[in-house]
PDB file of C-alpha atoms in Angstrom:
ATOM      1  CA  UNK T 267       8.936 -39.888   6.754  1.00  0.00           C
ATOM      2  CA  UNK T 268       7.979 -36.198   6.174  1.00  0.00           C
ATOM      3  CA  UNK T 269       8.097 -35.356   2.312  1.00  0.00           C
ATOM      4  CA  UNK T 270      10.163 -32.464   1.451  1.00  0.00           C
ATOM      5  CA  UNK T 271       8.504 -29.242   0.120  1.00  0.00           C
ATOM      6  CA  UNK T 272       9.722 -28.262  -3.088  1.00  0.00           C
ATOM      7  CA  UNK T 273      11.098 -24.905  -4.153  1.00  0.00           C
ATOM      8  CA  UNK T 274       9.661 -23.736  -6.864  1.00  0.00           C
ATOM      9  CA  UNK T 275      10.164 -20.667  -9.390  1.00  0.00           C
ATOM     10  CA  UNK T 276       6.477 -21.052 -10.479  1.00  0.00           C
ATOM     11  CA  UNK T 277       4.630 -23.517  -9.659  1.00  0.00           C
ATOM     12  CA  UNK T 278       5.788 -27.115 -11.126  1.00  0.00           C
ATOM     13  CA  UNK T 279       8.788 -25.559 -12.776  1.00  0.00           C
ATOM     14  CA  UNK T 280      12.175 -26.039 -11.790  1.00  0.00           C
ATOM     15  CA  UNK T 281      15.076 -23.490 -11.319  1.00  0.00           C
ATOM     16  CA  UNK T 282      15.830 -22.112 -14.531  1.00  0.00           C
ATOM     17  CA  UNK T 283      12.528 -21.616 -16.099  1.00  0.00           C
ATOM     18  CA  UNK T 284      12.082 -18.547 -14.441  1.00  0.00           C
ATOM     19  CA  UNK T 285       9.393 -15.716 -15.002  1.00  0.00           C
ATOM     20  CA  UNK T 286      10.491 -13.066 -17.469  1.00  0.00           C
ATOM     21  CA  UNK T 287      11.373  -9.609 -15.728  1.00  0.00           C
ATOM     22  CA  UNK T 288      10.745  -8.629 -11.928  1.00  0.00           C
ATOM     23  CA  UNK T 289       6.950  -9.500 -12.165  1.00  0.00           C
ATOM     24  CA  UNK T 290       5.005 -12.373 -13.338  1.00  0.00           C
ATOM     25  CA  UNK T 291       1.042 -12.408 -13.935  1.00  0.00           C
ATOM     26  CA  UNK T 292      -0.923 -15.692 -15.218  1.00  0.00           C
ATOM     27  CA  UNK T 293      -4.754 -16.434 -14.238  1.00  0.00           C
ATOM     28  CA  UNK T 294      -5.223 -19.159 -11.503  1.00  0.00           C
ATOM     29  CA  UNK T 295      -7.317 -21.169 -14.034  1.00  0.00           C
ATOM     30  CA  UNK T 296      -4.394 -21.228 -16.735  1.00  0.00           C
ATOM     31  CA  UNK T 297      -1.757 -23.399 -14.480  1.00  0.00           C
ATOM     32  CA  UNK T 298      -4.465 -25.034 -11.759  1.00  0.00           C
ATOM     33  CA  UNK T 299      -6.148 -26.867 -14.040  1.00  0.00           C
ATOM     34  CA  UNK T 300      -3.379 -28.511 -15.325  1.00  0.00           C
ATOM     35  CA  UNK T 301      -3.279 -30.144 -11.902  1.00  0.00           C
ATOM     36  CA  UNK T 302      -6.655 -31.202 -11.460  1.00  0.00           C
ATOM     37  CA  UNK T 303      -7.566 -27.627  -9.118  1.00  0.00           C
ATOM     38  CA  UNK T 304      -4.951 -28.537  -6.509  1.00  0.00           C
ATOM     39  CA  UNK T 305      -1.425 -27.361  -6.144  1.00  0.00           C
ATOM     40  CA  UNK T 306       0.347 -29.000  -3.709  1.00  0.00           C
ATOM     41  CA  UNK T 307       2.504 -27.355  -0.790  1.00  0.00           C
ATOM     42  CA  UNK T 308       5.487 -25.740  -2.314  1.00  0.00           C
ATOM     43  CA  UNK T 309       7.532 -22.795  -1.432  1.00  0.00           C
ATOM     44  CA  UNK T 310       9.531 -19.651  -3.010  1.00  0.00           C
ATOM     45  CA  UNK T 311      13.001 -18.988  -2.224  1.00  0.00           C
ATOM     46  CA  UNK T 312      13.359 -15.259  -3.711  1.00  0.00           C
ATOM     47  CA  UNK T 313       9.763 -14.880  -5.098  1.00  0.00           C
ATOM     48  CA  UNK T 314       6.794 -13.365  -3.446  1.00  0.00           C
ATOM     49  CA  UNK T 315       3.218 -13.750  -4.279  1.00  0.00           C
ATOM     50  CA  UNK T 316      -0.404 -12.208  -4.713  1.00  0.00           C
ATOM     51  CA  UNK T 317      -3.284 -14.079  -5.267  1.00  0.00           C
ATOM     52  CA  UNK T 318      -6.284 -12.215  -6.564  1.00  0.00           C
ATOM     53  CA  UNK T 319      -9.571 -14.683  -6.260  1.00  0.00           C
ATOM     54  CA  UNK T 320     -12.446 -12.916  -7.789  1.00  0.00           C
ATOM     55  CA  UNK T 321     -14.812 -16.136  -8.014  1.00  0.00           C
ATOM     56  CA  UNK T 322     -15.305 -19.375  -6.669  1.00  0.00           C
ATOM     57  CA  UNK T 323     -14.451 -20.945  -3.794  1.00  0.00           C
ATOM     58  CA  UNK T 324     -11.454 -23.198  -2.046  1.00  0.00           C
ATOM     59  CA  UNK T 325      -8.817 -23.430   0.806  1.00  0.00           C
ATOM     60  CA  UNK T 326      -5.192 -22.119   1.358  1.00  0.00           C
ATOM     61  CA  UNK T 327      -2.891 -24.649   3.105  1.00  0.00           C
ATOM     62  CA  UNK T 328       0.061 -23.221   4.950  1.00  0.00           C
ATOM     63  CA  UNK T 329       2.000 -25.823   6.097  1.00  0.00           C
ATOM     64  CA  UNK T 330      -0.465 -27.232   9.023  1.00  0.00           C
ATOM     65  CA  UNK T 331      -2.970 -24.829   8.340  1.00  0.00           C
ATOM     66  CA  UNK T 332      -6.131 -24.587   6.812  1.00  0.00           C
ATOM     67  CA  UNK T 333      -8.164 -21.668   5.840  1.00  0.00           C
ATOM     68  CA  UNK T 334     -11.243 -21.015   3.657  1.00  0.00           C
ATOM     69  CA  UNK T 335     -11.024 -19.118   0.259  1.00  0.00           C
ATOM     70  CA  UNK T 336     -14.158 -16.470   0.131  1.00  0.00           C
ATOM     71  CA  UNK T 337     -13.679 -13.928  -2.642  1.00  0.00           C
ATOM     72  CA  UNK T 338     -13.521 -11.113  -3.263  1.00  0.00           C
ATOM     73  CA  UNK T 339      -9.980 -11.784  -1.588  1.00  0.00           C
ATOM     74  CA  UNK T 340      -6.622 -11.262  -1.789  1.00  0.00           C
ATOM     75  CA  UNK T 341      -3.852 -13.673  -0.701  1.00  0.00           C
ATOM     76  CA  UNK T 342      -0.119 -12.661  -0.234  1.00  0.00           C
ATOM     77  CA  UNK T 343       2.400 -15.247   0.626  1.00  0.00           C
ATOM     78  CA  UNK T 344       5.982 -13.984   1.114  1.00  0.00           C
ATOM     79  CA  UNK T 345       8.850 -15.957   0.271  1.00  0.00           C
ATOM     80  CA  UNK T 346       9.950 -19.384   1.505  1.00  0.00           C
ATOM     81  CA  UNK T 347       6.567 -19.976   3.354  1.00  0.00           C
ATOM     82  CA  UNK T 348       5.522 -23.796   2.323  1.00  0.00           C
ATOM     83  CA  UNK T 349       1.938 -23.146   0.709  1.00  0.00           C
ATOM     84  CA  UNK T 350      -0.770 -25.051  -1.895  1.00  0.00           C
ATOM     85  CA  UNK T 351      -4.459 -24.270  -2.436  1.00  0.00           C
ATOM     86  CA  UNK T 352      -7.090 -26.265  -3.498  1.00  0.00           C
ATOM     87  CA  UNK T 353      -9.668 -24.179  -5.751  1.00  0.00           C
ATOM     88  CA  UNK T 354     -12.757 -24.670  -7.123  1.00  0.00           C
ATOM     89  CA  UNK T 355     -13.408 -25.347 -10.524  1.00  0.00           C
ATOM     90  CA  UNK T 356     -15.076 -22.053 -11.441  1.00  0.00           C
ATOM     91  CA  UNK T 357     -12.380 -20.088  -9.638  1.00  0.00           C
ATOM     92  CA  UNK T 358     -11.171 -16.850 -11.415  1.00  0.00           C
ATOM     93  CA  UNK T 359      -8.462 -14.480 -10.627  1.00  0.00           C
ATOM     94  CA  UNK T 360      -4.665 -13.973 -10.882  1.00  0.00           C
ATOM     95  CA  UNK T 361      -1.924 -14.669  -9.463  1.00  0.00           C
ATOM     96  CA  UNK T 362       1.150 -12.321  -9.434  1.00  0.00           C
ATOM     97  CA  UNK T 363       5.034 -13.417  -8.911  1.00  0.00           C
ATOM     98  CA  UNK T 364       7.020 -10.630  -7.645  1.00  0.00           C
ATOM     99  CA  UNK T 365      11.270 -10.691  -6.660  1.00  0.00           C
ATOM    100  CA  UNK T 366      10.824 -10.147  -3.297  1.00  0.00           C
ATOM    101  CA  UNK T 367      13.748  -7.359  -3.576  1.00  0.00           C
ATOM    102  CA  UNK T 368      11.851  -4.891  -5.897  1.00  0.00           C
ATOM    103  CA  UNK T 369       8.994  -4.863  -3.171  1.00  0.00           C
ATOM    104  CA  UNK T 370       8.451  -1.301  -1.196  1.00  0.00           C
ATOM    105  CA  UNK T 371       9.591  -3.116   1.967  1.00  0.00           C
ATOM    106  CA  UNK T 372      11.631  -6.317   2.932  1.00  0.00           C
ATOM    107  CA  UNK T 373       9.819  -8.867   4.292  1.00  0.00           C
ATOM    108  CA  UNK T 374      10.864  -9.243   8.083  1.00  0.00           C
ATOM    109  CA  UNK T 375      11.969  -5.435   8.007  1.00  0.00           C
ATOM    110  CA  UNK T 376      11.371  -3.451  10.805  1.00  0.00           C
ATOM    111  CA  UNK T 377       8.606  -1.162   9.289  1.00  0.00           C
ATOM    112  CA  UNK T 378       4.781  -1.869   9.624  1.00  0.00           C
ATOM    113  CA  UNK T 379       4.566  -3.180   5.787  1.00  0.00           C
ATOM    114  CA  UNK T 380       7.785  -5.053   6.506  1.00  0.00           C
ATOM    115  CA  UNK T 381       6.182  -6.601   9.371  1.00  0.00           C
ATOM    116  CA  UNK T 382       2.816  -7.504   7.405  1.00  0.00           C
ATOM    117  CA  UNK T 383       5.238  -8.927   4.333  1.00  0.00           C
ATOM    118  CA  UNK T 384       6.415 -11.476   6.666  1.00  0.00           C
ATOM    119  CA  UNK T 385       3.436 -13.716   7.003  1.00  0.00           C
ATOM    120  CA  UNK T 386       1.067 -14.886   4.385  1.00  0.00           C
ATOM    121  CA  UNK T 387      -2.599 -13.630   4.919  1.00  0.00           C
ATOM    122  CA  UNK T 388      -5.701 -13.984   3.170  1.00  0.00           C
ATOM    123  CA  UNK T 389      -7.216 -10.291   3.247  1.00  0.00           C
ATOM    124  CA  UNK T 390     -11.424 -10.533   2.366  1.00  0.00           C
ATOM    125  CA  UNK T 391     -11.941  -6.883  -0.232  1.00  0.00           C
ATOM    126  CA  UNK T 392     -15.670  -6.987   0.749  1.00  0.00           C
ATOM    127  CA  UNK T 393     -17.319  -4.101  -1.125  1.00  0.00           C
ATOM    128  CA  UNK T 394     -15.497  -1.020   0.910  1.00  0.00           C
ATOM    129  CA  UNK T 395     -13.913   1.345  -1.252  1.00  0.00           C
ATOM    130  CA  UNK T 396     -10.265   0.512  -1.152  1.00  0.00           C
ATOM    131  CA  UNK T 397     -11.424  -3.610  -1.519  1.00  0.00           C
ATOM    132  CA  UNK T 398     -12.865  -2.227  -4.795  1.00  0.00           C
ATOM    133  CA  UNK T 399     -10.133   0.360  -5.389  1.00  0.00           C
ATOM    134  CA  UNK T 400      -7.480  -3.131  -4.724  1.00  0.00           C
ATOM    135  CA  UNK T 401      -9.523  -5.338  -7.010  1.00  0.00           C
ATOM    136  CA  UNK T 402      -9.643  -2.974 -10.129  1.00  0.00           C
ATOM    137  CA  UNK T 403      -5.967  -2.002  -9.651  1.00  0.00           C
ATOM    138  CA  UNK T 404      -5.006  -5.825  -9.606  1.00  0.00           C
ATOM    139  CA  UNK T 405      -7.123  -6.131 -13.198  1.00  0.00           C
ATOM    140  CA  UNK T 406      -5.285  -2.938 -14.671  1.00  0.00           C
ATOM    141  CA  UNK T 407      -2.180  -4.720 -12.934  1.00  0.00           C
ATOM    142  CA  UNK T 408      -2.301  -7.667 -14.838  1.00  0.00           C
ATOM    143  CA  UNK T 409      -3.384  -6.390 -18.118  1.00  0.00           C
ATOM    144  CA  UNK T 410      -0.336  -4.211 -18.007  1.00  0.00           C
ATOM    145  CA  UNK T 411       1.623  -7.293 -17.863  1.00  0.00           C
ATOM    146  CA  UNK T 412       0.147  -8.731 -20.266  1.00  0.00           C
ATOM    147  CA  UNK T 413      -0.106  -5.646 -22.726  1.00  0.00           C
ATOM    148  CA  UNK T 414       3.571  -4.585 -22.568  1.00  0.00           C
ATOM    149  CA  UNK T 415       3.244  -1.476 -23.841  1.00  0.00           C
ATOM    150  CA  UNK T 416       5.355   1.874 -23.366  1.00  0.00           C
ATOM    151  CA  UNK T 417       6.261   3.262 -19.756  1.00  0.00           C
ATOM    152  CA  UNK T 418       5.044  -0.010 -18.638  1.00  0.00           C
ATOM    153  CA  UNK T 419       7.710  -0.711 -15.371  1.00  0.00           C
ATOM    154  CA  UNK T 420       6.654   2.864 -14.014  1.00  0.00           C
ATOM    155  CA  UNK T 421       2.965   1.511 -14.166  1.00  0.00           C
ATOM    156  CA  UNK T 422       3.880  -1.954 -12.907  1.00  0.00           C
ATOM    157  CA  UNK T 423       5.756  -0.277  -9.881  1.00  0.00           C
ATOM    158  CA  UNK T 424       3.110   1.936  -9.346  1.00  0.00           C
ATOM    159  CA  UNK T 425       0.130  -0.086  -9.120  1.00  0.00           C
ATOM    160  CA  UNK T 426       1.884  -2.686  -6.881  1.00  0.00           C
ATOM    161  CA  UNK T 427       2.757  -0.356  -3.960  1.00  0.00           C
ATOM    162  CA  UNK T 428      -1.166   0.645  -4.312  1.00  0.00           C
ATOM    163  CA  UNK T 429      -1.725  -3.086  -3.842  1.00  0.00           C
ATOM    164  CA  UNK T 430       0.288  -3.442  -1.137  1.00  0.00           C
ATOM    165  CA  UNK T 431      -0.540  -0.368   0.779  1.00  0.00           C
ATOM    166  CA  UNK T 432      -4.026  -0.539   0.366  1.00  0.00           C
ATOM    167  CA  UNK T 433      -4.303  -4.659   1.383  1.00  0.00           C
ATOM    168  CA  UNK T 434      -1.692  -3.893   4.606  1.00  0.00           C
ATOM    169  CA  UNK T 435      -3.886  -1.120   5.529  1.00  0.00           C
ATOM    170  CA  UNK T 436      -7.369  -3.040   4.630  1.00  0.00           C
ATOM    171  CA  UNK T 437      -5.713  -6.564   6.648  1.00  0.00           C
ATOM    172  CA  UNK T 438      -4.852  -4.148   9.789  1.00  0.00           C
ATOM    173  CA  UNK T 439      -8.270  -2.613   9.889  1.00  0.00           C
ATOM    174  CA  UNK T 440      -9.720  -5.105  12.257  1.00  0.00           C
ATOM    175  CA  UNK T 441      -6.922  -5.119  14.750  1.00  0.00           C
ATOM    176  CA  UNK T 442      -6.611  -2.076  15.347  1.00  0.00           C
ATOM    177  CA  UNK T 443      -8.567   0.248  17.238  1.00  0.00           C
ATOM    178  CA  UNK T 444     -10.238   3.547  14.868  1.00  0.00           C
ATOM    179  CA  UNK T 445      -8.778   5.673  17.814  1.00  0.00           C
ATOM    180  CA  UNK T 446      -5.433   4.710  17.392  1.00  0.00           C
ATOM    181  CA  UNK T 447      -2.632   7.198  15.880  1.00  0.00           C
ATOM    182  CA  UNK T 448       0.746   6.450  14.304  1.00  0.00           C
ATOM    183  CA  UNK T 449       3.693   6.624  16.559  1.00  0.00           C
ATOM    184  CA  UNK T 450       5.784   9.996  16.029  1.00  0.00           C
ATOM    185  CA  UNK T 451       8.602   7.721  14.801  1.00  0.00           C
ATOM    186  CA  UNK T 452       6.078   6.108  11.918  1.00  0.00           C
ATOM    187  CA  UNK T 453       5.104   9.412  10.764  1.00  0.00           C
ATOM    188  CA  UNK T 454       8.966  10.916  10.578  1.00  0.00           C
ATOM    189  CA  UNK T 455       9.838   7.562   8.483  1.00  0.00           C
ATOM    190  CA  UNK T 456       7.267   7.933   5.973  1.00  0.00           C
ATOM    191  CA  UNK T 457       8.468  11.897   5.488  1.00  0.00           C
ATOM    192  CA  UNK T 458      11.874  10.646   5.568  1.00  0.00           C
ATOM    193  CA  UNK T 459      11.571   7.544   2.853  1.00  0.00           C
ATOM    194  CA  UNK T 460       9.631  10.351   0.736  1.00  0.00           C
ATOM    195  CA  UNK T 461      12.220  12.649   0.524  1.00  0.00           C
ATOM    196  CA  UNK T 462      14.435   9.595   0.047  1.00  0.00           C
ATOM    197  CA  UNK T 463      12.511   8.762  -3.104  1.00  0.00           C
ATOM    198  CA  UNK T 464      12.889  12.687  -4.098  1.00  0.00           C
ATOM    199  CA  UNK T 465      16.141  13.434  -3.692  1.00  0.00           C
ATOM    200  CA  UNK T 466      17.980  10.255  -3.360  1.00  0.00           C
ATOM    201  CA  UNK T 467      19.633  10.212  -6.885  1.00  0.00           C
ATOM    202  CA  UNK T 468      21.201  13.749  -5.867  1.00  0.00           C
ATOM    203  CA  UNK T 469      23.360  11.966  -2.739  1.00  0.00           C
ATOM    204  CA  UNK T 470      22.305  14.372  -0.230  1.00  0.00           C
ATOM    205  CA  UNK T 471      24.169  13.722   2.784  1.00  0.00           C
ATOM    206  CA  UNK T 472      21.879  12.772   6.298  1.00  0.00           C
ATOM    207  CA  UNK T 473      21.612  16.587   7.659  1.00  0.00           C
ATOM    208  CA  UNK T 474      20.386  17.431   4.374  1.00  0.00           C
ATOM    209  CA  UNK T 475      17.173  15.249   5.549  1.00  0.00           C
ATOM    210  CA  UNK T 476      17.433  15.751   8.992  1.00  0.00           C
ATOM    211  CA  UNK T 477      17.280  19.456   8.406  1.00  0.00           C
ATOM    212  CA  UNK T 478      13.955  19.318   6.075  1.00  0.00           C
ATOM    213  CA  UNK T 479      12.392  17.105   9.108  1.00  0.00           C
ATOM    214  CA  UNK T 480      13.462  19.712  11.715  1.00  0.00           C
ATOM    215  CA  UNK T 481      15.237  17.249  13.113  1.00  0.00           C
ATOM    216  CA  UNK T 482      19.010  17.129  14.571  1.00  0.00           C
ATOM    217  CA  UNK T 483      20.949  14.526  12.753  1.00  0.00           C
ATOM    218  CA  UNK T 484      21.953  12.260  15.931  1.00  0.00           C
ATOM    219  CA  UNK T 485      17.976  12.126  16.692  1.00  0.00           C
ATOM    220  CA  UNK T 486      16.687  11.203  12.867  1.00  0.00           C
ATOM    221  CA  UNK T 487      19.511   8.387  12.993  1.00  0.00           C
ATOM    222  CA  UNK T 488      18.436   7.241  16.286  1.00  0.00           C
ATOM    223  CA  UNK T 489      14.809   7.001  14.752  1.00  0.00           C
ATOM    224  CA  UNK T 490      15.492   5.560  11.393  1.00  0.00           C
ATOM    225  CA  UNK T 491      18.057   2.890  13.384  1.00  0.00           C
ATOM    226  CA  UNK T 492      14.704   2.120  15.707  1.00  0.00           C
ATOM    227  CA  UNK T 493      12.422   1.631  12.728  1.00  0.00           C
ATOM    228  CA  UNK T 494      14.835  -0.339  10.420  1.00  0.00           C
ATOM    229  CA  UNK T 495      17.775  -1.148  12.106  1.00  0.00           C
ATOM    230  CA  UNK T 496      19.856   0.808  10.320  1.00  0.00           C
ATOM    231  CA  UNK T 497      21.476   3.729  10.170  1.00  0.00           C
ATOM    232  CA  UNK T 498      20.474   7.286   8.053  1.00  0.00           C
ATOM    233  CA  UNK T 499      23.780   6.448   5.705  1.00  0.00           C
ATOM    234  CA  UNK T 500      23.326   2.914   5.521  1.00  0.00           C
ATOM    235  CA  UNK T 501      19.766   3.489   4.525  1.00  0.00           C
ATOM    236  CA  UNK T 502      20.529   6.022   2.087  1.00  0.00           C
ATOM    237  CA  UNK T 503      22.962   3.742   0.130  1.00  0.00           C
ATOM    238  CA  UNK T 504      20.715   0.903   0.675  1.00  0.00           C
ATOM    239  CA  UNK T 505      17.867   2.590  -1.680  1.00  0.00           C
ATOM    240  CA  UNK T 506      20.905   3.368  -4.075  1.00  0.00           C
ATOM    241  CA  UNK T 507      21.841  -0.282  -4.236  1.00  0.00           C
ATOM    242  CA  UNK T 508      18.770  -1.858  -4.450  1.00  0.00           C
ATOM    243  CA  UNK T 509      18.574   1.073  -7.848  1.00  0.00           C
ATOM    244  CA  UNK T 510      21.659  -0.200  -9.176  1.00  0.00           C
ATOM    245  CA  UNK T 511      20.926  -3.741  -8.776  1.00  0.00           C
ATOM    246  CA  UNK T 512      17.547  -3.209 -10.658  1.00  0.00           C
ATOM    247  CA  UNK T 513      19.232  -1.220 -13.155  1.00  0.00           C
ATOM    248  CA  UNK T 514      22.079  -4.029 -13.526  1.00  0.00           C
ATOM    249  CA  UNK T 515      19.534  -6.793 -14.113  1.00  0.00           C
ATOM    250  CA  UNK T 516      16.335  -5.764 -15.732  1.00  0.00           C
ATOM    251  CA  UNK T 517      17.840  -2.892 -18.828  1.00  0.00           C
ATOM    252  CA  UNK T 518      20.684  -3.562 -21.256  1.00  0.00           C
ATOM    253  CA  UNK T 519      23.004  -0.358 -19.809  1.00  0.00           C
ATOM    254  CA  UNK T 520      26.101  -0.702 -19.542  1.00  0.00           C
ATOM    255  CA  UNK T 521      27.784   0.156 -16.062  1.00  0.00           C
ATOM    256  CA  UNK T 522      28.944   3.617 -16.891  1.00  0.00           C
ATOM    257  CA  UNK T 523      25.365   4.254 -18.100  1.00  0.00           C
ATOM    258  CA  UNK T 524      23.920   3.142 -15.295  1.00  0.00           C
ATOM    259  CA  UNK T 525      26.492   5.166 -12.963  1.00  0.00           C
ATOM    260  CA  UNK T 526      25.399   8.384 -14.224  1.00  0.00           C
ATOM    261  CA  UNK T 527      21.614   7.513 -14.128  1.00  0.00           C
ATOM    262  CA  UNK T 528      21.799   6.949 -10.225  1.00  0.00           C
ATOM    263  CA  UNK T 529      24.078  10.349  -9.771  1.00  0.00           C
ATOM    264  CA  UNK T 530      27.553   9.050  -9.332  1.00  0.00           C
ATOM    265  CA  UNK T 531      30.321  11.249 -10.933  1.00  0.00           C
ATOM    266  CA  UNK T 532      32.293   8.757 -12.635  1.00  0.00           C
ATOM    267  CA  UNK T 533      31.301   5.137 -13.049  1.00  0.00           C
ATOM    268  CA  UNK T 534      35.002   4.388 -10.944  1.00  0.00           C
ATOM    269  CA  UNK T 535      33.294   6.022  -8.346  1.00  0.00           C
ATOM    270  CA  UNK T 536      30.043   3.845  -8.985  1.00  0.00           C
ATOM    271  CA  UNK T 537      32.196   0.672  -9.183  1.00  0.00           C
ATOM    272  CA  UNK T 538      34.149   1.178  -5.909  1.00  0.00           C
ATOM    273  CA  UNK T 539      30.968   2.268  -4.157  1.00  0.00           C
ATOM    274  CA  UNK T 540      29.202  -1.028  -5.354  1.00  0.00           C
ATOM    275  CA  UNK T 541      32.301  -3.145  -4.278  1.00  0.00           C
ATOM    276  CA  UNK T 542      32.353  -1.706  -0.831  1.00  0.00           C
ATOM    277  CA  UNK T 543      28.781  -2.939  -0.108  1.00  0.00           C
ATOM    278  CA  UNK T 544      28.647  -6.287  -2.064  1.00  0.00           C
ATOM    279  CA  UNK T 545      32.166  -7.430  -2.038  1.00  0.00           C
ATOM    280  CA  UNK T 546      32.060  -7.494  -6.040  1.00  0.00           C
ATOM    281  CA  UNK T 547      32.060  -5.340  -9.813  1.00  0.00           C
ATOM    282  CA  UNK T 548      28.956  -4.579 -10.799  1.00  0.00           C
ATOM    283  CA  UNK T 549      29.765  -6.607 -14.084  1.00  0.00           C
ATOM    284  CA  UNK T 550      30.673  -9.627 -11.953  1.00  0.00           C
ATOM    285  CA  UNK T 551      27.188  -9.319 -10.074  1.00  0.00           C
ATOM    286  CA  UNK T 552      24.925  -8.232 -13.043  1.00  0.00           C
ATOM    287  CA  UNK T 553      26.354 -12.004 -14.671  1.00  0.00           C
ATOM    288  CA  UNK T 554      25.585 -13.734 -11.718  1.00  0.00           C
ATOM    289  CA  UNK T 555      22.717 -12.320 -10.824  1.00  0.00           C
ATOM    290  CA  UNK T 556      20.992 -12.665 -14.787  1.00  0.00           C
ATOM    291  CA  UNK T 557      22.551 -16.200 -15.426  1.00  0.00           C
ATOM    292  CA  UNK T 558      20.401 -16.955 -11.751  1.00  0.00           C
ATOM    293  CA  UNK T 559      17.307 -15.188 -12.336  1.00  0.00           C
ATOM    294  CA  UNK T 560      17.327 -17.021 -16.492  1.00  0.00           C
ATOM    295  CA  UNK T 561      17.412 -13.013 -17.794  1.00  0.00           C
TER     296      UNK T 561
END
């Protein structure tokens, strides 16, 4: 009879003990050796991971499959993917637990990163610029983390998407031909998700972003539907949700606070927006979601 993966929160710890905040950081030494260098095939249900392996040597098991750990190299293993490794015992690195909502992209989504999210990959750094750029942003990463110190979630939030960006870009390399261009579509996206993260807090309506794009509004919703599925409005509230829910979770404001942080008028207004998309009060959620998540 096949043995059931487990679902883990971190590895060996049942629901409940959950990691403190959004992000997690620990060195692979710290918890492998307390299981003789091998952690056994386990999955994540809301969690995603990055493994930074700076030294020694080992394999990464995903369910059937087998592949060789060579560092410098960075693993990434999005959520409820069965996985285990078995490391060497002069391995060094870290390993970094992330919510899987507070990453720049869904896993599964539509977009190039979303697409790369989806699978778990073991990226080599080699000694190019952006593997050493990667491998010193994962050290300052961690020792954030670990350092708590003032304006410490910008930091955190920043050096992440670096990670991410940089690894996606650094796994693609190989597949893709140097020739190659982004589609039109890829390149409206990113202007469009950068003017999201400008001017999203202001609730500009779509034309407002259509117009700074040059675009008519009928053809940026018929590319932003292509690329995510979605359309411009549902987008736009998405990014205002997924604020909200952040806000809800990880900081001590209370609702009206948080209303007027993310540019509603009134928290009513902020209540009956929140309601409309997730069927419930932001108080009744922010419970919920802290009494699950052990905050």
């Amino acid at each position: 009879m096949t043995r059931a993966v487990p679902t883990y929160e971190l590895y060996g710890e049942e629901s409940g003990e959950r990691p403190d905040f959004w992000l997690h950081c620990e060195t692979i030494p710290s918890r492998s050796s307390l299981h003789h260098w091998e952690i056994g095939l386990h999955r994540h249900q809301s969690f995603f991971q990055i493994l930074y392996i700076a030294e020694g040597s080992g394999d990464a098991v995903f369910g059937e499959t087998s592949q060789a750990i060579s560092p410098p190299v960075v693993i990434t293993i999005p959520p409820t993917v069965s996985h285990g490794f078995r490391f060497s015992r002069d391995v060094d690195g870290f390993v970094f637990t992330i919510l899987a909502s507070h990453l720049p992209a869904a896993p599964g989504g539509r977009s190039r990163m979303g697409t790369w999210l989806s699978k778990p990959c073991l990226t080599p750094l080699g000694e190019s610029e952006d593997g050493c750029y990667i491998a010193e942003t994962l050290q300052r990463l961690a020792e954030e983390w670990a350092a708590r110190r003032n304006h410490r979630t910008g930091l955190l939030d920043a050096y992440l998407s670096t990670v991410l960006a940089l690894t996606a870009r650094l796994a693609e390399a190989p597949r893709v031909d140097a020739a190659a261009v982004e589609s039109e579509n890829e390149r409206r996206m990113e202007r469009f998700n950068a003017l999201l993260r400008q001017h999203c807090l202001t609730h500009q309506p779509a034309a407002f972003y259509a117009r700074e794009l040059g675009l008519s509004p009928t053809h940026l919703n018929r590319v932003v539907r292509a690329m995510t599925g979605q359309s411009v409005h549902e987008v736009i509230a998405q990014r205002l949700l997924n604020a909200a829910r952040r806000e809800l979770v990880f900081t001590r404001a209370s609702v009206q606070e948080i209303s007027f942080r993310l540019g509603f008028s009134d928290a009513a207004y902020f209540s009956r927006f929140f309601v409309r998309h997730l069927g419930t009060t932001p108080r009744t959620w922010r419970m919920a979601e802290r009494e699950k998540l052990g905050v």
